[in-house]
């Protein structure tokens, strides 16, 4: 059989397989004439042509010039193959669906109530946001429990060096630190040059020359109640021994013995706090701040592993005697930061101080608004007044009533969205409420700032602003604290104008309706109804920037609580001891003698005296050598 006849037979069989009309012989002859010579074609196995895939390959190899009819054969074949496979798959799917139809219907019925429950509990359901119901209550409860505390502390802002670098630049801060590095500070503080690495803490930055933490103090977990962890500091046996020695020295007002305790136990808290007070009174503010920093370093090193101080969920009740040094040190550290101009750092410390005891024993509530305004955290102050303790009663306090008006005044300048600002009361409205609720603040501010404009003289002539007393001891005390703490804010001309214009509006309102003043008086009496001063434990001087100084002859009783001293003076008692006897310095620690020499009431004897007093001098040993 010739090759031509074999090819014709194969093509006819392929066309019959595809149910296509046979190709005319004339077309094949023309195609054969146009095809290249047989010598140029590769050798093909006839048995391979029986395979459908090989037939396509063979047709492609034979084709030198494209021909429409020969190209249609493999294309139609592939399309038909795809259609057949698709039909088979669709039939299989239909069969599977028909078989599993009942099961799928049952699953849909079962999944329907589950979907409804999930839709009701979802937090992204728009319908539940608009319609009040169980889902909205669940969402609000979930958000309330899982929202971060308004008193959450930012650890980066606790470091005052970061704030100083942001204000002045790192180069200025570094040059200032180098120029103010005291040469003999290590000897004066009682520290020693160490080769150890101090622990990294978040409250303060420990110095390299500080002694190693001795571990004499620790913290224990008392209980977990209502989501709060309650802790208490616990001292070791050696620390308790130091505490007894401190109490004995304090009873006789012996500051020298307290300095001796720090020589052997450099991290005794009460001794460090006492020396910090002494350095503050004598004008050594840097040494006082270092003593406070040492106290905070020791307190932080003793933290419990589960004590998370920055989250606002830990409590250290001041009712435990061992917890009191932490509150005293933090409050003093906060005031030191404020004097340095680090108001944001002072705000974070104030938030920490308020979060550690919900009873607020140090009165942090009455200065946190001041630090927020100085740090320009106006939005945070508004959120705090709304979220703290989940009530909106903070505006009744004199400091918050005026501070919220100031915060809104500055926020109105920053907010560009008028619709958002329209949802809240304006600064003028808030200032009017503050003046109607606490009018006695105006007269005290005029005297303290002072405000010498002629308009204030006319305002104070009005009977509504004439009085300085409210009739409530607690409210009068809080007003004195607010004026002492925040009077410096009212030296800004913009705030003076706001206060003056609003006071004139209040006077005009009262001229038309005198009953409004009576209504605000009832609100004030209802809010501060106690006949006793509930905030007597907060001293106005603790919220002042001025540092009290005492003459040298009165420094020996500065360790006495000012409240106790005032009670003793009122009772006619005098707890101040007389001048101490001359002290002997022989066979004593030179560092302790150095501390004593700094105290003005220490007597080492008169150099002109003879007899027994001569033995109190150090040159006594030279006389013994001569003998």
Coordinates of C-alpha atoms in Angstrom, one line a residue:
X1 CA 0.0 0.0 0.0
X2 CA 1.3 3.3 -1.0
X3 CA 1.8 6.1 1.5
X4 CA -0.8 8.2 -0.3
X5 CA -3.5 5.5 0.0
X6 CA -2.6 4.9 3.7
X7 CA -3.0 8.5 4.5
X8 CA -6.3 8.7 2.8
X9 CA -7.7 5.7 4.7
X10 CA -6.6 7.2 8.0
X11 CA -8.2 10.5 7.3
X12 CA -11.5 8.9 6.4
X13 CA -11.5 6.9 9.6
X14 CA -10.8 10.0 11.6
X15 CA -13.7 11.9 9.9
X16 CA -16.1 9.0 10.4
X17 CA -15.1 9.0 14.1
X18 CA -15.9 12.6 14.5
X19 CA -19.2 12.4 12.4
X20 CA -18.0 14.8 9.9
X21 CA -18.6 14.7 6.1
X22 CA -15.7 13.2 4.2
X23 CA -13.2 15.4 2.5
X24 CA -13.3 15.3 -1.4
X25 CA -10.5 13.5 -3.1
X26 CA -9.8 16.5 -5.2
X27 CA -9.1 18.6 -2.1
X28 CA -6.7 15.9 -0.9
X29 CA -5.0 15.8 -4.3
X30 CA -4.5 19.5 -4.2
X31 CA -3.3 19.3 -0.7
X32 CA -1.0 16.5 -1.7
X33 CA 0.4 18.6 -4.5
X34 CA 1.0 21.5 -2.2
X35 CA 2.6 19.4 0.5
X36 CA 6.4 19.1 0.6
X37 CA 8.4 16.2 -0.7
X38 CA 8.2 12.9 1.2
X39 CA 11.9 13.0 1.8
X40 CA 11.6 16.0 4.0
X41 CA 8.9 14.5 6.3
X42 CA 10.0 12.5 9.3
X43 CA 9.3 8.8 9.6
X44 CA 5.9 8.1 11.2
X45 CA 4.9 4.8 12.9
X46 CA 1.4 3.9 11.5
X47 CA 0.4 2.4 14.9
X48 CA 1.0 5.7 16.7
X49 CA -1.6 7.3 14.5
X50 CA -4.3 5.2 16.1
X51 CA -3.9 7.3 19.3
X52 CA -5.9 10.5 19.2
X53 CA -3.3 12.7 20.8
X54 CA -0.6 11.4 18.4
X55 CA -2.9 12.1 15.5
X56 CA -3.0 15.7 16.4
X57 CA 0.8 15.8 16.7
X58 CA 1.2 14.0 13.3
X59 CA -1.1 16.6 11.6
X60 CA 1.0 19.4 13.0
X61 CA 4.2 17.9 11.8
X62 CA 2.8 17.4 8.3
X63 CA 1.6 20.9 8.0
X64 CA 4.2 23.3 6.6
X65 CA 1.9 26.0 5.4
X66 CA -1.3 26.7 7.5
X67 CA -4.5 25.3 6.1
X68 CA -7.9 26.2 7.5
X69 CA -9.4 22.8 7.0
X70 CA -6.5 20.9 8.6
X71 CA -6.5 23.3 11.5
X72 CA -10.2 22.9 12.2
X73 CA -9.8 19.1 12.8
X74 CA -7.8 19.2 16.1
X75 CA -9.6 22.3 17.3
X76 CA -13.0 20.8 16.9
X77 CA -11.8 17.6 18.5
X78 CA -10.4 19.4 21.6
X79 CA -13.6 21.5 22.0
X80 CA -15.8 18.4 21.8
X81 CA -13.6 16.6 24.3
X82 CA -13.9 19.5 26.7
X83 CA -17.6 19.7 26.3
X84 CA -18.0 16.0 26.9
X85 CA -15.9 16.1 30.1
X86 CA -17.8 19.2 31.3
X87 CA -21.1 17.4 30.7
X88 CA -19.9 14.4 32.6
X89 CA -18.8 16.5 35.6
X90 CA -22.0 18.4 35.6
X91 CA -24.0 15.2 35.7
X92 CA -21.9 13.9 38.5
X93 CA -22.5 17.1 40.5
X94 CA -26.2 16.9 39.9
X95 CA -26.2 13.4 41.1
X96 CA -24.3 14.3 44.2
X97 CA -26.6 17.2 44.9
X98 CA -29.7 15.1 44.4
X99 CA -28.3 12.5 46.8
X100 CA -27.2 15.0 49.4
X101 CA -30.1 17.4 49.0
X102 CA -31.9 16.2 52.2
X103 CA -28.7 16.4 54.2
X104 CA -27.9 19.9 53.0
X105 CA -31.5 21.1 53.7
X106 CA -31.2 19.7 57.3
X107 CA -27.9 21.5 57.8
X108 CA -29.3 24.8 56.6
X109 CA -32.2 24.4 59.1
X110 CA -29.7 23.6 61.9
X111 CA -27.4 26.5 61.0
X112 CA -30.1 29.1 60.8
X113 CA -30.5 29.6 64.6
X114 CA -26.7 29.5 65.1
X115 CA -26.4 32.3 62.5
X116 CA -29.1 34.3 64.2
X117 CA -27.3 34.0 67.5
X118 CA -24.0 35.0 66.0
X119 CA -25.6 37.9 64.3
X120 CA -27.1 39.0 67.6
X121 CA -23.8 38.8 69.4
X122 CA -21.6 40.3 66.7
X123 CA -20.1 43.7 67.4
X124 CA -20.2 44.8 63.8
X125 CA -23.9 44.5 63.3
X126 CA -25.2 47.8 62.1
X127 CA -28.8 47.0 63.0
X128 CA -28.0 46.3 66.6
X129 CA -26.2 49.7 66.8
X130 CA -29.3 51.6 65.8
X131 CA -31.9 49.5 67.7
X132 CA -31.6 49.1 71.5
X133 CA -31.8 45.5 72.7
X134 CA -30.0 42.7 74.3
X135 CA -27.3 42.7 71.7
X136 CA -26.4 46.4 72.3
X137 CA -26.3 45.8 76.0
X138 CA -24.0 42.8 75.6
X139 CA -21.8 44.9 73.3
X140 CA -21.6 47.8 75.7
X141 CA -20.7 45.4 78.6
X142 CA -18.0 43.7 76.5
X143 CA -16.5 47.0 75.5
X144 CA -16.6 48.3 79.1
X145 CA -14.8 45.3 80.5
X146 CA -12.2 45.1 77.8
X147 CA -11.5 48.8 77.2
X148 CA -8.1 50.0 78.5
X149 CA -8.2 51.9 81.8
X150 CA -8.3 55.7 81.6
X151 CA -5.4 55.6 84.1
X152 CA -3.2 53.4 82.0
X153 CA 0.3 54.8 82.2
X154 CA 2.6 55.4 79.2
X155 CA 6.1 54.1 80.3
X156 CA 7.9 56.3 77.7
X157 CA 6.4 59.5 79.2
X158 CA 7.5 58.4 82.7
X159 CA 11.1 59.3 81.9
X160 CA 11.6 63.0 82.2
X161 CA 14.7 62.9 80.1
X162 CA 12.6 62.1 77.0
X163 CA 10.4 65.1 77.6
X164 CA 13.4 67.4 78.2
X165 CA 14.9 66.2 74.9
X166 CA 11.7 66.8 73.1
X167 CA 11.5 70.4 74.5
X168 CA 15.1 71.5 74.4
X169 CA 16.9 68.9 72.2
X170 CA 19.3 66.1 73.1
X171 CA 22.5 68.2 72.7
X172 CA 21.3 70.8 75.2
X173 CA 20.3 68.2 77.7
X174 CA 23.6 66.3 77.5
X175 CA 25.6 69.5 77.9
X176 CA 23.6 70.5 80.9
X177 CA 24.1 67.2 82.5
X178 CA 27.8 67.3 82.0
X179 CA 28.1 70.9 83.4
X180 CA 26.0 70.1 86.4
X181 CA 27.6 66.8 87.4
X182 CA 28.5 67.2 91.1
X183 CA 32.1 66.0 91.8
X184 CA 31.5 65.0 95.4
X185 CA 28.0 63.7 95.1
X186 CA 29.0 60.1 95.7
X187 CA 30.6 60.9 99.1
X188 CA 27.7 63.1 100.2
X189 CA 25.0 60.6 99.3
X190 CA 26.8 57.8 101.1
X191 CA 27.2 55.8 97.9
X192 CA 30.2 53.9 96.8
X193 CA 31.8 53.2 93.5
X194 CA 30.5 49.9 92.2
X195 CA 31.4 47.6 89.5
X196 CA 27.9 46.1 89.2
X197 CA 25.2 46.8 86.8
X198 CA 22.0 48.4 88.2
X199 CA 18.6 47.0 87.4
X200 CA 16.7 48.8 84.7
X201 CA 13.5 50.4 86.1
X202 CA 10.7 52.5 84.6
X203 CA 10.0 55.0 87.4
X204 CA 13.5 56.4 87.7
X205 CA 16.9 55.9 85.9
X206 CA 19.3 54.6 88.5
X207 CA 22.8 56.0 88.6
X208 CA 25.9 53.7 88.1
X209 CA 27.3 54.6 91.5
X210 CA 24.3 53.6 93.5
X211 CA 24.7 50.6 95.7
X212 CA 23.5 47.2 94.7
X213 CA 19.9 46.4 95.6
X214 CA 20.0 44.4 98.8
X215 CA 16.7 42.7 98.4
X216 CA 15.6 43.6 101.9
X217 CA 12.1 44.5 100.7
X218 CA 9.6 42.4 98.8
X219 CA 5.9 42.4 97.8
X220 CA 3.2 39.8 98.4
X221 CA -0.2 39.3 96.7
X222 CA -3.0 39.5 99.2
X223 CA -6.1 38.8 97.1
X224 CA -7.8 39.2 93.7
X225 CA -11.2 40.9 94.0
X226 CA -13.4 42.5 91.3
X227 CA -10.7 42.3 88.7
X228 CA -8.1 44.1 91.0
X229 CA -4.9 42.6 92.5
X230 CA -4.2 43.7 96.0
X231 CA -0.6 43.8 97.1
X232 CA 1.4 44.8 100.2
X233 CA 5.1 45.4 100.8
X234 CA 6.9 43.2 103.2
X235 CA 10.3 43.8 104.8
X236 CA 12.9 41.3 105.8
X237 CA 14.2 40.7 109.3
X238 CA 17.1 43.1 108.7
X239 CA 14.8 45.7 107.3
X240 CA 12.5 45.5 110.4
X241 CA 15.5 46.0 112.6
X242 CA 16.4 49.1 110.6
X243 CA 12.9 50.3 111.0
X244 CA 13.0 50.0 114.8
X245 CA 16.2 52.0 114.8
X246 CA 14.6 54.6 112.7
X247 CA 11.6 54.9 115.0
X248 CA 13.9 55.3 118.0
X249 CA 15.8 58.1 116.2
X250 CA 12.7 59.8 115.1
X251 CA 11.3 59.8 118.6
X252 CA 14.1 61.9 119.8
X253 CA 14.5 63.9 116.6
X254 CA 18.0 62.5 116.0
X255 CA 18.8 63.1 112.3
X256 CA 22.3 62.0 112.8
X257 CA 21.2 58.5 113.8
X258 CA 19.0 58.3 110.6
X259 CA 22.0 59.3 108.5
X260 CA 24.0 56.5 110.2
X261 CA 21.3 54.0 109.2
X262 CA 21.7 55.0 105.5
X263 CA 25.4 54.3 105.7
X264 CA 24.8 50.6 106.4
X265 CA 21.4 50.2 104.8
X266 CA 21.3 52.6 101.9
X267 CA 17.8 51.6 100.8
X268 CA 15.9 52.1 104.0
X269 CA 12.8 53.9 102.8
X270 CA 11.8 56.1 105.8
X271 CA 15.4 57.2 106.3
X272 CA 15.7 58.2 102.6
X273 CA 12.4 60.1 102.7
X274 CA 13.5 61.9 105.9
X275 CA 16.9 62.9 104.4
X276 CA 15.0 64.1 101.3
X277 CA 12.9 66.4 103.4
X278 CA 16.0 67.7 105.1
X279 CA 17.8 68.4 101.9
X280 CA 14.7 70.2 100.6
X281 CA 14.6 72.5 103.6
X282 CA 18.2 73.5 103.3
X283 CA 17.9 74.2 99.6
X284 CA 19.7 71.1 98.2
X285 CA 17.0 70.2 95.8
X286 CA 19.1 67.9 93.6
X287 CA 20.2 65.8 96.6
X288 CA 16.6 65.7 97.8
X289 CA 15.5 64.4 94.3
X290 CA 18.3 61.8 94.4
X291 CA 17.1 60.5 97.7
X292 CA 13.5 60.2 96.4
X293 CA 14.8 58.5 93.3
X294 CA 16.6 55.9 95.4
X295 CA 13.4 55.2 97.3
X296 CA 11.5 54.6 94.1
X297 CA 14.3 52.4 92.8
X298 CA 14.1 50.3 95.9
X299 CA 10.3 50.1 95.8
X300 CA 10.3 49.1 92.1
X301 CA 12.9 46.4 92.6
X302 CA 10.6 44.8 95.2
X303 CA 7.6 44.5 92.9
X304 CA 5.8 41.2 92.7
X305 CA 6.2 39.4 89.4
X306 CA 2.4 39.8 88.7
X307 CA 2.4 43.4 89.7
X308 CA 1.5 45.4 86.6
X309 CA 1.6 49.0 87.7
X310 CA 1.0 50.6 84.3
X311 CA -2.4 48.9 83.6
X312 CA -4.4 50.4 86.4
X313 CA -5.6 47.1 87.8
X314 CA -3.3 46.8 90.9
X315 CA -4.1 48.2 94.3
X316 CA -1.7 49.1 97.2
X317 CA -3.9 50.3 100.0
X318 CA -2.2 53.0 102.1
X319 CA -3.9 51.4 105.1
X320 CA -1.0 49.0 105.2
X321 CA 1.8 50.7 107.0
X322 CA 4.5 49.3 104.7
X323 CA 2.8 50.8 101.6
X324 CA 2.9 54.4 102.8
X325 CA 6.5 55.1 101.6
X326 CA 5.5 54.4 98.0
X327 CA 2.7 57.1 98.0
X328 CA 5.0 59.6 99.7
X329 CA 7.8 59.0 97.3
X330 CA 5.6 59.1 94.2
X331 CA 3.9 62.4 95.4
X332 CA 7.2 64.1 96.0
X333 CA 8.6 62.8 92.8
X334 CA 5.6 64.2 90.9
X335 CA 6.2 67.6 92.4
X336 CA 9.9 67.5 91.5
X337 CA 9.0 66.7 87.9
X338 CA 6.6 69.7 87.9
X339 CA 9.3 72.0 89.1
X340 CA 11.6 70.8 86.3
X341 CA 9.0 71.6 83.8
X342 CA 8.3 67.9 82.9
X343 CA 4.5 68.2 83.1
X344 CA 3.7 65.2 81.0
X345 CA 5.9 63.0 83.1
X346 CA 4.2 64.5 86.2
X347 CA 0.8 63.6 84.7
X348 CA 1.8 60.0 84.2
X349 CA 3.1 59.7 87.8
X350 CA -0.2 61.3 89.0
X351 CA -2.2 58.7 87.0
X352 CA -0.1 55.9 88.6
X353 CA -0.5 57.4 92.1
X354 CA -4.3 57.6 91.6
X355 CA -4.6 54.1 90.2
X356 CA -2.7 52.4 93.1
X357 CA -5.4 53.3 95.7
X358 CA -9.0 54.1 94.6
X359 CA -9.5 56.0 97.9
X360 CA -7.0 58.7 96.7
X361 CA -5.2 59.2 100.0
X362 CA -2.7 61.8 98.5
X363 CA -5.3 64.0 96.8
X364 CA -4.2 63.2 93.3
X365 CA -7.7 64.0 92.0
X366 CA -7.2 67.6 92.8
X367 CA -4.0 68.1 90.8
X368 CA -4.4 65.7 87.9
X369 CA -6.4 68.3 86.0
X370 CA -3.6 70.9 86.4
X371 CA -0.9 68.5 85.0
X372 CA -3.2 67.6 82.1
X373 CA -3.6 71.2 81.2
X374 CA 0.1 72.0 81.5
X375 CA 0.9 69.0 79.4
X376 CA -1.8 70.1 76.8
X377 CA -3.7 66.8 77.2
X378 CA -7.1 68.5 76.8
X379 CA -8.8 65.6 75.1
X380 CA -7.6 63.1 77.8
X381 CA -8.9 65.4 80.5
X382 CA -12.4 65.4 79.0
X383 CA -12.4 61.6 78.6
X384 CA -11.1 61.2 82.2
X385 CA -14.0 63.3 83.6
X386 CA -16.5 61.1 81.7
X387 CA -14.9 57.6 82.2
X388 CA -13.4 57.7 85.7
X389 CA -15.6 55.6 88.0
X390 CA -18.3 55.6 85.2
X391 CA -20.0 58.7 86.5
X392 CA -20.1 62.4 85.4
X393 CA -19.9 63.9 88.9
X394 CA -16.3 65.2 88.7
X395 CA -17.5 68.6 87.3
X396 CA -18.9 69.3 90.8
X397 CA -15.4 69.7 92.2
X398 CA -14.1 73.2 91.9
X399 CA -10.9 72.2 90.1
X400 CA -12.7 70.1 87.4
X401 CA -15.5 72.6 86.9
X402 CA -13.0 75.3 85.9
X403 CA -10.4 73.0 84.2
X404 CA -12.9 71.4 81.9
X405 CA -13.9 74.9 80.7
X406 CA -10.3 75.6 80.0
X407 CA -9.8 72.3 78.2
X408 CA -12.8 72.9 76.0
X409 CA -11.6 76.5 75.3
X410 CA -8.3 75.1 73.8
X411 CA -10.1 72.2 72.0
X412 CA -12.4 74.6 70.3
X413 CA -9.3 76.2 68.7
X414 CA -8.0 72.8 67.5
X415 CA -11.2 71.2 66.3
X416 CA -12.0 71.9 62.6
X417 CA -15.1 69.7 62.5
X418 CA -17.9 72.0 63.6
X419 CA -20.5 69.2 63.8
X420 CA -18.4 67.3 66.3
X421 CA -17.9 70.4 68.5
X422 CA -21.6 71.2 68.4
X423 CA -22.4 68.0 70.3
X424 CA -20.6 69.3 73.4
X425 CA -21.1 72.3 75.6
X426 CA -19.0 75.3 74.7
X427 CA -16.3 76.7 76.8
X428 CA -18.4 79.7 77.7
X429 CA -21.3 77.5 78.9
X430 CA -18.9 75.4 81.0
X431 CA -17.3 78.5 82.5
X432 CA -20.7 79.9 83.3
X433 CA -21.6 76.7 85.1
X434 CA -18.3 76.8 87.1
X435 CA -19.0 80.4 88.1
X436 CA -22.5 79.7 89.2
X437 CA -21.5 76.7 91.2
X438 CA -18.3 78.1 92.8
X439 CA -18.4 81.9 92.7
X440 CA -16.0 82.3 95.6
X441 CA -13.1 81.1 93.4
X442 CA -13.2 84.4 91.5
X443 CA -12.2 86.6 94.5
X444 CA -9.4 84.3 95.5
X445 CA -8.0 84.2 92.0
X446 CA -8.1 87.9 91.7
X447 CA -6.0 88.2 94.9
X448 CA -3.6 85.3 94.1
X449 CA -2.9 85.8 90.4
X450 CA -3.2 88.9 90.8
X451 CA -5.8 90.4 88.5
X452 CA -5.6 94.3 88.5
X453 CA -8.0 95.2 85.7
X454 CA -10.6 97.7 86.6
X455 CA -13.3 95.3 85.4
X456 CA -12.5 92.9 88.3
X457 CA -13.2 95.6 90.8
X458 CA -16.6 96.1 89.4
X459 CA -17.2 92.3 89.2
X460 CA -16.3 91.8 92.9
X461 CA -18.6 94.6 93.9
X462 CA -21.5 92.3 93.0
X463 CA -23.0 90.4 95.9
X464 CA -22.7 87.1 94.1
X465 CA -18.9 87.3 93.8
X466 CA -18.2 89.2 97.0
X467 CA -18.1 86.3 99.5
X468 CA -15.0 84.1 100.0
X469 CA -16.8 81.4 102.1
X470 CA -19.3 78.9 100.9
X471 CA -20.5 77.6 104.2
X472 CA -19.0 74.1 103.6
X473 CA -15.7 73.4 105.2
X474 CA -14.9 70.7 102.7
X475 CA -15.6 72.9 99.7
X476 CA -13.7 75.8 101.1
X477 CA -10.7 73.6 101.6
X478 CA -10.9 72.2 98.0
X479 CA -11.1 75.8 96.7
X480 CA -8.0 76.8 98.6
X481 CA -6.2 73.8 97.1
X482 CA -7.3 74.6 93.6
X483 CA -6.3 78.3 93.8
X484 CA -2.9 77.4 95.3
X485 CA -2.3 74.7 92.6
X486 CA -3.7 76.3 89.5
X487 CA -3.5 80.0 89.9
X488 CA -0.6 80.2 87.5
X489 CA -2.8 79.1 84.6
X490 CA -4.9 82.3 84.9
X491 CA -2.0 84.5 84.1
X492 CA -2.6 83.9 80.4
X493 CA -4.5 86.8 78.8
X494 CA -6.9 84.6 76.8
X495 CA -8.1 82.8 79.9
X496 CA -8.5 86.1 81.8
X497 CA -10.6 87.4 79.0
X498 CA -12.8 84.2 79.1
X499 CA -13.2 84.4 82.8
X500 CA -14.0 88.2 82.8
X501 CA -16.5 88.0 79.9
X502 CA -18.3 85.0 81.4
X503 CA -18.5 86.7 84.8
X504 CA -20.1 89.7 83.3
X505 CA -22.7 87.4 81.6
X506 CA -23.4 85.8 84.9
X507 CA -24.1 89.1 86.5
X508 CA -26.4 90.1 83.6
X509 CA -28.2 86.8 83.9
X510 CA -28.7 87.2 87.6
X511 CA -30.2 90.6 87.2
X512 CA -33.0 89.2 85.1
X513 CA -33.5 85.9 87.1
X514 CA -32.3 85.7 90.7
X515 CA -33.8 82.3 91.1
X516 CA -31.1 80.7 89.1
X517 CA -28.5 81.5 91.8
X518 CA -30.7 79.7 94.4
X519 CA -30.8 76.6 92.2
X520 CA -27.1 76.4 92.0
X521 CA -26.8 77.0 95.7
X522 CA -29.0 74.0 96.3
X523 CA -26.8 71.9 94.0
X524 CA -23.7 73.0 95.9
X525 CA -25.1 72.2 99.3
X526 CA -26.3 68.8 98.1
X527 CA -22.9 67.9 96.7
X528 CA -20.9 69.1 99.8
X529 CA -23.4 68.5 102.6
X530 CA -20.9 67.5 105.3
X531 CA -20.4 69.8 108.2
X532 CA -16.8 68.6 108.7
X533 CA -13.8 69.0 106.5
X534 CA -13.6 65.6 104.7
X535 CA -10.3 66.6 103.1
X536 CA -8.5 67.8 106.2
X537 CA -5.7 65.3 105.7
X538 CA -4.7 67.2 102.5
X539 CA -2.5 70.2 103.3
X540 CA -2.7 73.2 101.0
X541 CA 1.1 73.6 101.2
X542 CA 1.5 70.1 99.6
X543 CA 0.0 71.5 96.4
X544 CA 2.1 74.6 96.4
X545 CA 5.2 75.3 94.3
X546 CA 6.9 77.2 97.0
X547 CA 9.3 75.3 99.2
X548 CA 9.0 76.3 102.9
X549 CA 12.3 77.1 104.7
X550 CA 12.9 77.0 108.4
X551 CA 15.6 78.9 110.3
X552 CA 18.5 76.8 111.5
X553 CA 17.4 76.6 115.1
X554 CA 14.0 75.1 114.1
X555 CA 15.4 72.5 111.7
X556 CA 15.7 69.8 114.3
X557 CA 12.0 69.3 114.5
X558 CA 11.2 69.3 110.8
X559 CA 10.7 65.5 111.0
X560 CA 7.5 66.0 113.0
X561 CA 4.3 65.9 111.1
X562 CA 3.1 69.5 110.6
X563 CA -0.4 68.5 111.7
X564 CA 0.9 67.1 114.9
X565 CA 3.1 70.1 115.5
X566 CA 0.1 72.4 114.9
X567 CA -1.9 70.4 117.4
X568 CA 0.8 70.6 120.0
X569 CA 1.1 74.3 119.6
X570 CA -2.6 74.7 120.0
X571 CA -2.5 72.6 123.1
X572 CA 0.4 74.5 124.7
X573 CA 2.8 71.7 124.6
X574 CA 6.3 71.9 123.3
X575 CA 7.9 68.8 121.9
X576 CA 11.1 70.5 120.7
X577 CA 14.0 69.2 122.8
X578 CA 16.7 71.5 124.0
X579 CA 20.1 71.8 122.5
X580 CA 21.9 68.4 122.4
X581 CA 25.1 67.7 124.3
X582 CA 28.4 67.9 122.5
X583 CA 29.1 64.8 120.5
X584 CA 32.1 62.6 120.5
X585 CA 33.7 61.8 117.1
X586 CA 36.3 59.3 118.3
X587 CA 36.1 55.8 116.8
X588 CA 33.2 56.7 114.5
X589 CA 32.5 56.3 110.9
X590 CA 33.9 59.4 109.0
X591 CA 30.9 59.5 106.7
X592 CA 28.5 59.7 109.6
X593 CA 30.6 62.5 111.0
X594 CA 30.4 64.3 107.6
X595 CA 26.6 64.1 107.7
X596 CA 26.5 65.4 111.3
X597 CA 28.8 68.3 110.3
X598 CA 26.1 69.5 107.8
X599 CA 23.5 69.8 110.5
X600 CA 23.4 73.2 112.1
X601 CA 22.3 72.0 115.5
X602 CA 25.1 69.5 116.0
X603 CA 27.6 70.6 118.6
X604 CA 31.2 69.2 118.7
X605 CA 32.2 71.5 121.5
X606 CA 33.8 74.9 121.5
X607 CA 37.5 75.1 120.5
X608 CA 38.1 77.7 123.2
X609 CA 36.7 75.5 126.0
X610 CA 38.9 73.4 128.1
X611 CA 38.4 70.5 130.3
X612 CA 35.8 67.9 129.4
X613 CA 34.7 69.6 126.2
X614 CA 38.3 69.4 124.7
X615 CA 37.9 65.6 124.5
X616 CA 35.2 66.0 121.9
X617 CA 37.6 67.3 119.2
X618 CA 39.4 65.1 116.8
X619 CA 42.9 66.7 117.8
X620 CA 42.5 64.8 121.0
X621 CA 44.4 61.9 119.4
X622 CA 47.4 64.1 118.7
X623 CA 47.6 65.0 122.4
X624 CA 47.6 61.3 123.3
X625 CA 50.5 60.7 120.8
X626 CA 52.5 63.5 122.4
X627 CA 52.1 61.9 125.8

